[in-house]
Amino acid sequence: MVKGPGLYSDIGKRARDLLYKDYQGDHKFSVTTYSPNGVAITASGLKKGELFLGDVNTQLKNKNITTDFKVDTNSKVFTTITVDEPAPGLKTIFSFVVPDQRSGKVELQYLHEYAGISSSIGLTANPIVNFSGVAGNDKLALGTDVSFDTATGNFTKYNAGLSFTNSDLIAALTLNDKGDTLTASYYHSVSPLTNTAVGAELSHSFSTNENSLTLGTQHLLDPLTTVKARVNNYGKASALIQHEWRPKSLLTISGEVDTRAIEKSAKIGLAVALKP
């Protein structure tokens, strides 16, 4: 694996994972099985209120080629073919959705010691072209993320980001939504032994002049049990506990309460992931 600045999506990722990953208010269940020849089949179900959504994903690996097929409850077939390192540092991803004839896309990712590039183009007559690039190293990275619609001749997205990484601290600054939203994030590892960390994210919208602040923390109760908590300036407080009751099999219980309307019922989410 190349050590370097990574991809643009990695800017601020540690803070986002701390503050938002695994929190949910729905009920989710997934089970994964493996065939003798290494084919992985994962069945997932998600209950959102009275609505139930499900999908079945099949993953095949052959040397450096990974093929994923996913069928959902709407009878759509999602196909992704990933070729890992046809050349050093390069990854090629081809994806499409059946029956959507305009969904085909090819993406190239390249990781270098001092750069990370990701570019994709839709397989249509007038495609949307995406490009993101990061320059720097594993300490300091500066990048941009843009999308161009060849049908209209307009840029549909242009973002920029800066990241600083130290041994126990990661700070990031991003400008998103075509320059309308400025977001600063912070991740600090307090104790690697217990995976204790704190993080924060502050966003400012120039068009509405509104600010949003989210604070969070995580801690290992024991080697198999993680607890996390977060609170934002809108009075929403959330917490979760995640237990690995067997290798790669996780049970996650999360809850959210509105401290400004404590009389309302708390949202409770449950996720179960079973792997052999």
mmCIF file of C-alpha atoms in Angstrom:
data_model
loop_
_atom_site.group_PDB
_atom_site.id
_atom_site.type_symbol
_atom_site.label_atom_id
_atom_site.label_comp_id
_atom_site.label_asym_id
_atom_site.label_seq_id
_atom_site.Cartn_x
_atom_site.Cartn_y
_atom_site.Cartn_z
ATOM 1 C CA MET A 1 0.000 0.000 0.000
ATOM 2 C CA VAL A 2 1.351 3.416 -1.006
ATOM 3 C CA LYS A 3 1.794 5.846 1.884
ATOM 4 C CA GLY A 4 0.808 9.311 0.811
ATOM 5 C CA PRO A 5 -1.977 11.900 1.004
ATOM 6 C CA GLY A 6 -4.664 9.394 -0.057
ATOM 7 C CA LEU A 7 -7.750 10.413 -2.029
ATOM 8 C CA TYR A 8 -9.880 13.534 -1.653
ATOM 9 C CA SER A 9 -12.548 11.489 0.144
ATOM 10 C CA ASP A 10 -9.999 10.790 2.893
ATOM 11 C CA ILE A 11 -9.840 14.470 3.914
ATOM 12 C CA GLY A 12 -11.704 14.718 7.234
ATOM 13 C CA LYS A 13 -12.736 11.036 7.097
ATOM 14 C CA ARG A 14 -11.514 10.102 10.595
ATOM 15 C CA ALA A 15 -13.617 12.842 12.171
ATOM 16 C CA ARG A 16 -16.666 11.946 10.056
ATOM 17 C CA ASP A 17 -16.385 8.270 11.008
ATOM 18 C CA LEU A 18 -16.143 9.184 14.689
ATOM 19 C CA LEU A 19 -19.144 11.517 14.563
ATOM 20 C CA TYR A 20 -21.497 9.715 12.152
ATOM 21 C CA LYS A 21 -20.467 6.132 11.368
ATOM 22 C CA ASP A 22 -22.742 3.340 12.776
ATOM 23 C CA TYR A 23 -25.337 5.798 14.144
ATOM 24 C CA GLN A 24 -28.815 5.004 12.843
ATOM 25 C CA GLY A 25 -32.461 5.093 13.866
ATOM 26 C CA ASP A 26 -33.584 2.100 11.803
ATOM 27 C CA HIS A 27 -33.314 -1.675 12.159
ATOM 28 C CA LYS A 28 -30.752 -3.390 9.958
ATOM 29 C CA PHE A 29 -29.763 -7.038 9.640
ATOM 30 C CA SER A 30 -27.157 -8.639 7.406
ATOM 31 C CA VAL A 31 -25.705 -12.131 7.160
ATOM 32 C CA THR A 32 -22.703 -13.209 5.078
ATOM 33 C CA THR A 33 -21.837 -16.735 3.954
ATOM 34 C CA TYR A 34 -18.895 -18.062 1.959
ATOM 35 C CA SER A 35 -18.908 -20.894 -0.560
ATOM 36 C CA PRO A 36 -16.008 -23.393 -0.741
ATOM 37 C CA ASN A 37 -14.592 -21.562 -3.799
ATOM 38 C CA GLY A 38 -14.534 -18.228 -1.937
ATOM 39 C CA VAL A 39 -17.723 -16.599 -3.244
ATOM 40 C CA ALA A 40 -19.211 -14.297 -0.585
ATOM 41 C CA ILE A 41 -23.006 -13.874 -0.426
ATOM 42 C CA THR A 42 -24.493 -11.179 1.818
ATOM 43 C CA ALA A 43 -28.223 -10.766 2.447
ATOM 44 C CA SER A 44 -29.305 -7.496 4.061
ATOM 45 C CA GLY A 45 -32.585 -6.107 5.285
ATOM 46 C CA LEU A 46 -33.440 -2.575 6.447
ATOM 47 C CA LYS A 47 -36.655 -1.612 8.218
ATOM 48 C CA LYS A 48 -37.473 2.116 7.987
ATOM 49 C CA GLY A 49 -40.737 2.692 9.790
ATOM 50 C CA GLU A 50 -43.308 0.551 7.980
ATOM 51 C CA LEU A 51 -41.075 0.147 4.917
ATOM 52 C CA PHE A 52 -38.788 -2.876 4.528
ATOM 53 C CA LEU A 53 -35.907 -2.820 2.036
ATOM 54 C CA GLY A 54 -33.693 -5.755 1.227
ATOM 55 C CA ASP A 55 -30.870 -6.735 -1.069
ATOM 56 C CA VAL A 56 -28.595 -9.673 -1.852
ATOM 57 C CA ASN A 57 -24.961 -9.069 -2.743
ATOM 58 C CA THR A 58 -22.631 -11.626 -4.330
ATOM 59 C CA GLN A 59 -18.896 -10.997 -4.419
ATOM 60 C CA LEU A 60 -16.419 -12.986 -6.524
ATOM 61 C CA LYS A 61 -12.648 -12.562 -6.308
ATOM 62 C CA ASN A 62 -10.191 -13.833 -8.882
ATOM 63 C CA LYS A 63 -6.612 -12.711 -8.336
ATOM 64 C CA ASN A 64 -6.761 -8.887 -8.477
ATOM 65 C CA ILE A 65 -10.286 -8.675 -9.940
ATOM 66 C CA THR A 66 -13.324 -8.307 -7.657
ATOM 67 C CA THR A 67 -16.859 -8.491 -9.055
ATOM 68 C CA ASP A 68 -19.909 -7.472 -7.026
ATOM 69 C CA PHE A 69 -23.524 -8.170 -8.003
ATOM 70 C CA LYS A 70 -26.317 -6.702 -5.868
ATOM 71 C CA VAL A 71 -30.060 -7.174 -6.376
ATOM 72 C CA ASP A 72 -32.457 -4.994 -4.357
ATOM 73 C CA THR A 73 -36.194 -5.093 -3.656
ATOM 74 C CA ASN A 74 -36.852 -2.878 -6.707
ATOM 75 C CA SER A 75 -35.382 -5.612 -8.964
ATOM 76 C CA LYS A 76 -32.407 -3.442 -9.851
ATOM 77 C CA VAL A 77 -29.081 -5.182 -10.440
ATOM 78 C CA PHE A 78 -25.988 -3.231 -9.399
ATOM 79 C CA THR A 79 -22.729 -4.506 -10.891
ATOM 80 C CA THR A 80 -19.258 -3.300 -9.905
ATOM 81 C CA ILE A 81 -16.005 -4.688 -11.314
ATOM 82 C CA THR A 82 -12.807 -3.596 -9.562
ATOM 83 C CA VAL A 83 -9.338 -4.284 -10.930
ATOM 84 C CA ASP A 84 -6.784 -3.673 -8.186
ATOM 85 C CA GLU A 85 -3.324 -2.547 -9.276
ATOM 86 C CA PRO A 86 -3.168 -3.450 -12.991
ATOM 87 C CA ALA A 87 -0.182 -1.109 -12.591
ATOM 88 C CA PRO A 88 1.476 0.001 -9.321
ATOM 89 C CA GLY A 89 -0.808 2.344 -7.380
ATOM 90 C CA LEU A 90 -3.642 2.134 -9.938
ATOM 91 C CA LYS A 91 -7.207 0.881 -9.426
ATOM 92 C CA THR A 92 -9.914 0.637 -12.097
ATOM 93 C CA ILE A 93 -13.625 0.491 -11.228
ATOM 94 C CA PHE A 94 -16.398 -0.196 -13.753
ATOM 95 C CA SER A 95 -20.012 -0.006 -12.561
ATOM 96 C CA PHE A 96 -23.524 -0.031 -14.016
ATOM 97 C CA VAL A 97 -27.125 -0.612 -12.976
ATOM 98 C CA VAL A 98 -29.653 -2.743 -14.870
ATOM 99 C CA PRO A 99 -32.114 -1.655 -16.298
ATOM 100 C CA ASP A 100 -30.761 1.953 -16.125
ATOM 101 C CA GLN A 101 -28.949 2.350 -19.442
ATOM 102 C CA ARG A 102 -27.396 5.694 -18.401
ATOM 103 C CA SER A 103 -25.808 4.381 -15.206
ATOM 104 C CA GLY A 104 -22.560 3.023 -16.647
ATOM 105 C CA LYS A 105 -19.416 4.634 -15.230
ATOM 106 C CA VAL A 106 -15.678 4.060 -15.341
ATOM 107 C CA GLU A 107 -13.454 5.297 -12.518
ATOM 108 C CA LEU A 108 -9.673 5.367 -12.230
ATOM 109 C CA GLN A 109 -7.870 5.815 -8.914
ATOM 110 C CA TYR A 110 -4.149 6.391 -8.622
ATOM 111 C CA LEU A 111 -2.219 6.587 -5.365
ATOM 112 C CA HIS A 112 1.320 7.941 -5.266
ATOM 113 C CA GLU A 113 3.661 8.870 -2.461
ATOM 114 C CA TYR A 114 2.927 12.552 -3.084
ATOM 115 C CA ALA A 115 -0.453 12.511 -4.862
ATOM 116 C CA GLY A 116 -3.836 10.842 -5.017
ATOM 117 C CA ILE A 117 -6.070 11.094 -8.087
ATOM 118 C CA SER A 118 -9.579 9.827 -8.787
ATOM 119 C CA SER A 119 -11.360 10.414 -12.081
ATOM 120 C CA SER A 120 -14.627 9.025 -13.430
ATOM 121 C CA ILE A 121 -16.735 9.455 -16.546
ATOM 122 C CA GLY A 122 -20.246 8.313 -17.342
ATOM 123 C CA LEU A 123 -20.722 5.986 -20.308
ATOM 124 C CA THR A 124 -23.275 8.165 -22.093
ATOM 125 C CA ALA A 125 -23.276 10.488 -25.093
ATOM 126 C CA ASN A 126 -23.065 13.548 -22.815
ATOM 127 C CA PRO A 127 -21.461 12.260 -19.642
ATOM 128 C CA ILE A 128 -20.752 13.828 -16.282
ATOM 129 C CA VAL A 129 -17.008 13.934 -15.658
ATOM 130 C CA ASN A 130 -15.708 13.836 -12.085
ATOM 131 C CA PHE A 131 -12.170 14.622 -11.036
ATOM 132 C CA SER A 132 -10.553 14.843 -7.634
ATOM 133 C CA GLY A 133 -6.912 15.268 -6.848
ATOM 134 C CA VAL A 134 -4.798 15.579 -3.722
ATOM 135 C CA ALA A 135 -1.170 16.672 -3.486
ATOM 136 C CA GLY A 136 1.087 16.409 -0.452
ATOM 137 C CA ASN A 137 2.215 13.578 1.795
ATOM 138 C CA ASP A 138 0.964 11.627 4.804
ATOM 139 C CA LYS A 139 1.277 14.791 6.945
ATOM 140 C CA LEU A 140 -0.137 17.608 4.813
ATOM 141 C CA ALA A 141 -2.547 17.338 1.888
ATOM 142 C CA LEU A 142 -4.300 19.866 -0.340
ATOM 143 C CA GLY A 143 -6.952 18.806 -2.839
ATOM 144 C CA THR A 144 -9.928 19.621 -5.005
ATOM 145 C CA ASP A 145 -13.057 17.794 -6.183
ATOM 146 C CA VAL A 146 -14.991 18.918 -9.287
ATOM 147 C CA SER A 147 -17.754 17.604 -11.558
ATOM 148 C CA PHE A 148 -18.525 18.837 -15.069
ATOM 149 C CA ASP A 149 -21.739 18.168 -16.995
ATOM 150 C CA THR A 150 -20.862 17.969 -20.692
ATOM 151 C CA ALA A 151 -24.559 18.185 -21.646
ATOM 152 C CA THR A 152 -25.037 21.652 -20.120
ATOM 153 C CA GLY A 153 -21.430 22.816 -20.068
ATOM 154 C CA ASN A 154 -21.667 23.647 -16.365
ATOM 155 C CA PHE A 155 -19.706 22.632 -13.311
ATOM 156 C CA THR A 156 -22.137 20.778 -11.029
ATOM 157 C CA LYS A 157 -19.649 20.506 -8.167
ATOM 158 C CA TYR A 158 -16.442 22.174 -7.102
ATOM 159 C CA ASN A 159 -14.976 21.626 -3.653
ATOM 160 C CA ALA A 160 -11.582 22.115 -2.050
ATOM 161 C CA GLY A 161 -9.962 20.701 1.074
ATOM 162 C CA LEU A 162 -6.898 20.847 3.281
ATOM 163 C CA SER A 163 -5.778 18.216 5.788
ATOM 164 C CA PHE A 164 -3.065 18.120 8.454
ATOM 165 C CA THR A 165 -2.131 14.826 10.130
ATOM 166 C CA ASN A 166 0.058 14.367 13.195
ATOM 167 C CA SER A 167 0.756 11.254 15.260
ATOM 168 C CA ASP A 168 -2.374 11.773 17.396
ATOM 169 C CA LEU A 169 -4.226 14.619 15.673
ATOM 170 C CA ILE A 170 -5.984 15.117 12.347
ATOM 171 C CA ALA A 171 -7.382 18.518 11.326
ATOM 172 C CA ALA A 172 -9.216 19.263 8.080
ATOM 173 C CA LEU A 173 -10.762 22.279 6.367
ATOM 174 C CA THR A 174 -13.100 21.907 3.367
ATOM 175 C CA LEU A 175 -15.063 24.303 1.174
ATOM 176 C CA ASN A 176 -18.145 22.549 -0.265
ATOM 177 C CA ASP A 177 -21.444 23.228 -2.059
ATOM 178 C CA LYS A 178 -19.821 25.416 -4.729
ATOM 179 C CA GLY A 179 -18.132 27.543 -2.094
ATOM 180 C CA ASP A 180 -21.210 28.014 0.090
ATOM 181 C CA THR A 181 -20.272 25.776 3.041
ATOM 182 C CA LEU A 182 -17.038 25.953 5.016
ATOM 183 C CA THR A 183 -16.387 22.964 7.293
ATOM 184 C CA ALA A 184 -13.609 22.495 9.830
ATOM 185 C CA SER A 185 -13.116 19.124 11.540
ATOM 186 C CA TYR A 186 -10.839 17.844 14.268
ATOM 187 C CA TYR A 187 -9.917 14.330 15.434
ATOM 188 C CA HIS A 188 -7.684 13.646 18.423
ATOM 189 C CA SER A 189 -6.542 10.221 19.626
ATOM 190 C CA VAL A 190 -6.439 10.419 23.426
ATOM 191 C CA SER A 191 -5.410 6.823 24.203
ATOM 192 C CA PRO A 192 -4.539 4.300 21.456
ATOM 193 C CA LEU A 193 -4.695 1.421 23.955
ATOM 194 C CA THR A 194 -8.412 1.977 24.592
ATOM 195 C CA ASN A 195 -9.097 3.590 21.191
ATOM 196 C CA THR A 196 -10.290 6.667 23.077
ATOM 197 C CA ALA A 197 -10.733 9.661 20.798
ATOM 198 C CA VAL A 198 -12.569 12.964 20.613
ATOM 199 C CA GLY A 199 -13.697 14.868 17.555
ATOM 200 C CA ALA A 200 -15.584 17.929 16.404
ATOM 201 C CA GLU A 201 -17.038 19.349 13.201
ATOM 202 C CA LEU A 202 -18.025 22.976 12.661
ATOM 203 C CA SER A 203 -19.826 24.083 9.487
ATOM 204 C CA HIS A 204 -20.820 27.567 8.331
ATOM 205 C CA SER A 205 -23.223 28.323 5.481
ATOM 206 C CA PHE A 206 -22.513 31.649 3.782
ATOM 207 C CA SER A 207 -25.937 31.803 2.092
ATOM 208 C CA THR A 208 -27.970 31.328 5.293
ATOM 209 C CA ASN A 209 -25.320 32.518 7.777
ATOM 210 C CA GLU A 210 -26.056 29.431 9.901
ATOM 211 C CA ASN A 211 -23.551 27.459 11.932
ATOM 212 C CA SER A 212 -23.693 23.795 12.975
ATOM 213 C CA LEU A 213 -21.427 22.180 15.545
ATOM 214 C CA THR A 214 -21.134 18.489 16.404
ATOM 215 C CA LEU A 215 -18.962 17.083 19.201
ATOM 216 C CA GLY A 216 -18.258 13.371 19.728
ATOM 217 C CA THR A 217 -16.142 10.797 21.490
ATOM 218 C CA GLN A 218 -15.472 7.053 21.496
ATOM 219 C CA HIS A 219 -13.955 4.562 23.944
ATOM 220 C CA LEU A 220 -13.285 0.825 24.193
ATOM 221 C CA LEU A 221 -14.962 -0.681 27.261
ATOM 222 C CA ASP A 222 -13.100 -3.919 26.525
ATOM 223 C CA PRO A 223 -11.338 -5.327 23.436
ATOM 224 C CA LEU A 224 -14.704 -6.302 21.921
ATOM 225 C CA THR A 225 -17.011 -3.465 23.005
ATOM 226 C CA THR A 226 -17.008 0.139 21.765
ATOM 227 C CA VAL A 227 -19.130 3.032 23.020
ATOM 228 C CA LYS A 228 -19.623 6.315 21.191
ATOM 229 C CA ALA A 229 -21.523 9.526 21.942
ATOM 230 C CA ARG A 230 -22.153 12.803 20.178
ATOM 231 C CA VAL A 231 -24.145 16.018 20.602
ATOM 232 C CA ASN A 232 -24.827 18.949 18.291
ATOM 233 C CA ASN A 233 -25.859 22.576 18.745
ATOM 234 C CA TYR A 234 -29.462 21.717 17.802
ATOM 235 C CA GLY A 235 -29.817 19.715 21.026
ATOM 236 C CA LYS A 236 -29.685 16.253 19.417
ATOM 237 C CA ALA A 237 -27.731 13.821 21.630
ATOM 238 C CA SER A 238 -26.846 10.327 20.399
ATOM 239 C CA ALA A 239 -25.039 7.305 21.788
ATOM 240 C CA LEU A 240 -24.264 3.781 20.660
ATOM 241 C CA ILE A 241 -22.697 0.594 21.912
ATOM 242 C CA GLN A 242 -21.161 -1.919 19.521
ATOM 243 C CA HIS A 243 -20.118 -5.411 20.541
ATOM 244 C CA GLU A 244 -18.163 -7.920 18.455
ATOM 245 C CA TRP A 245 -19.713 -11.052 19.947
ATOM 246 C CA ARG A 246 -17.758 -13.268 17.551
ATOM 247 C CA PRO A 247 -15.025 -12.414 14.990
ATOM 248 C CA LYS A 248 -16.396 -9.994 12.345
ATOM 249 C CA SER A 249 -19.963 -10.309 13.741
ATOM 250 C CA LEU A 250 -21.241 -7.063 15.238
ATOM 251 C CA LEU A 251 -24.256 -6.048 17.309
ATOM 252 C CA THR A 252 -24.874 -2.297 17.395
ATOM 253 C CA ILE A 253 -27.534 -0.480 19.440
ATOM 254 C CA SER A 254 -27.854 3.274 18.999
ATOM 255 C CA GLY A 255 -30.223 5.905 20.314
ATOM 256 C CA GLU A 256 -30.970 9.598 19.773
ATOM 257 C CA VAL A 257 -32.875 12.048 21.936
ATOM 258 C CA ASP A 258 -33.845 15.668 21.346
ATOM 259 C CA THR A 259 -32.843 17.489 24.545
ATOM 260 C CA ARG A 260 -34.977 20.482 23.520
ATOM 261 C CA ALA A 261 -38.081 18.287 23.290
ATOM 262 C CA ILE A 262 -37.399 15.644 25.908
ATOM 263 C CA GLU A 263 -41.060 14.624 25.964
ATOM 264 C CA LYS A 264 -40.675 13.084 22.509
ATOM 265 C CA SER A 265 -39.735 9.433 22.239
ATOM 266 C CA ALA A 266 -36.103 8.589 21.664
ATOM 267 C CA LYS A 267 -35.091 7.039 18.338
ATOM 268 C CA ILE A 268 -33.628 3.568 18.756
ATOM 269 C CA GLY A 269 -31.619 1.820 16.062
ATOM 270 C CA LEU A 270 -30.455 -1.782 15.914
ATOM 271 C CA ALA A 271 -27.941 -3.332 13.526
ATOM 272 C CA VAL A 272 -26.834 -6.969 13.433
ATOM 273 C CA ALA A 273 -24.077 -8.162 11.089
ATOM 274 C CA LEU A 274 -23.269 -11.871 11.011
ATOM 275 C CA LYS A 275 -20.142 -13.258 9.351
ATOM 276 C CA PRO A 276 -18.666 -16.756 9.625
#
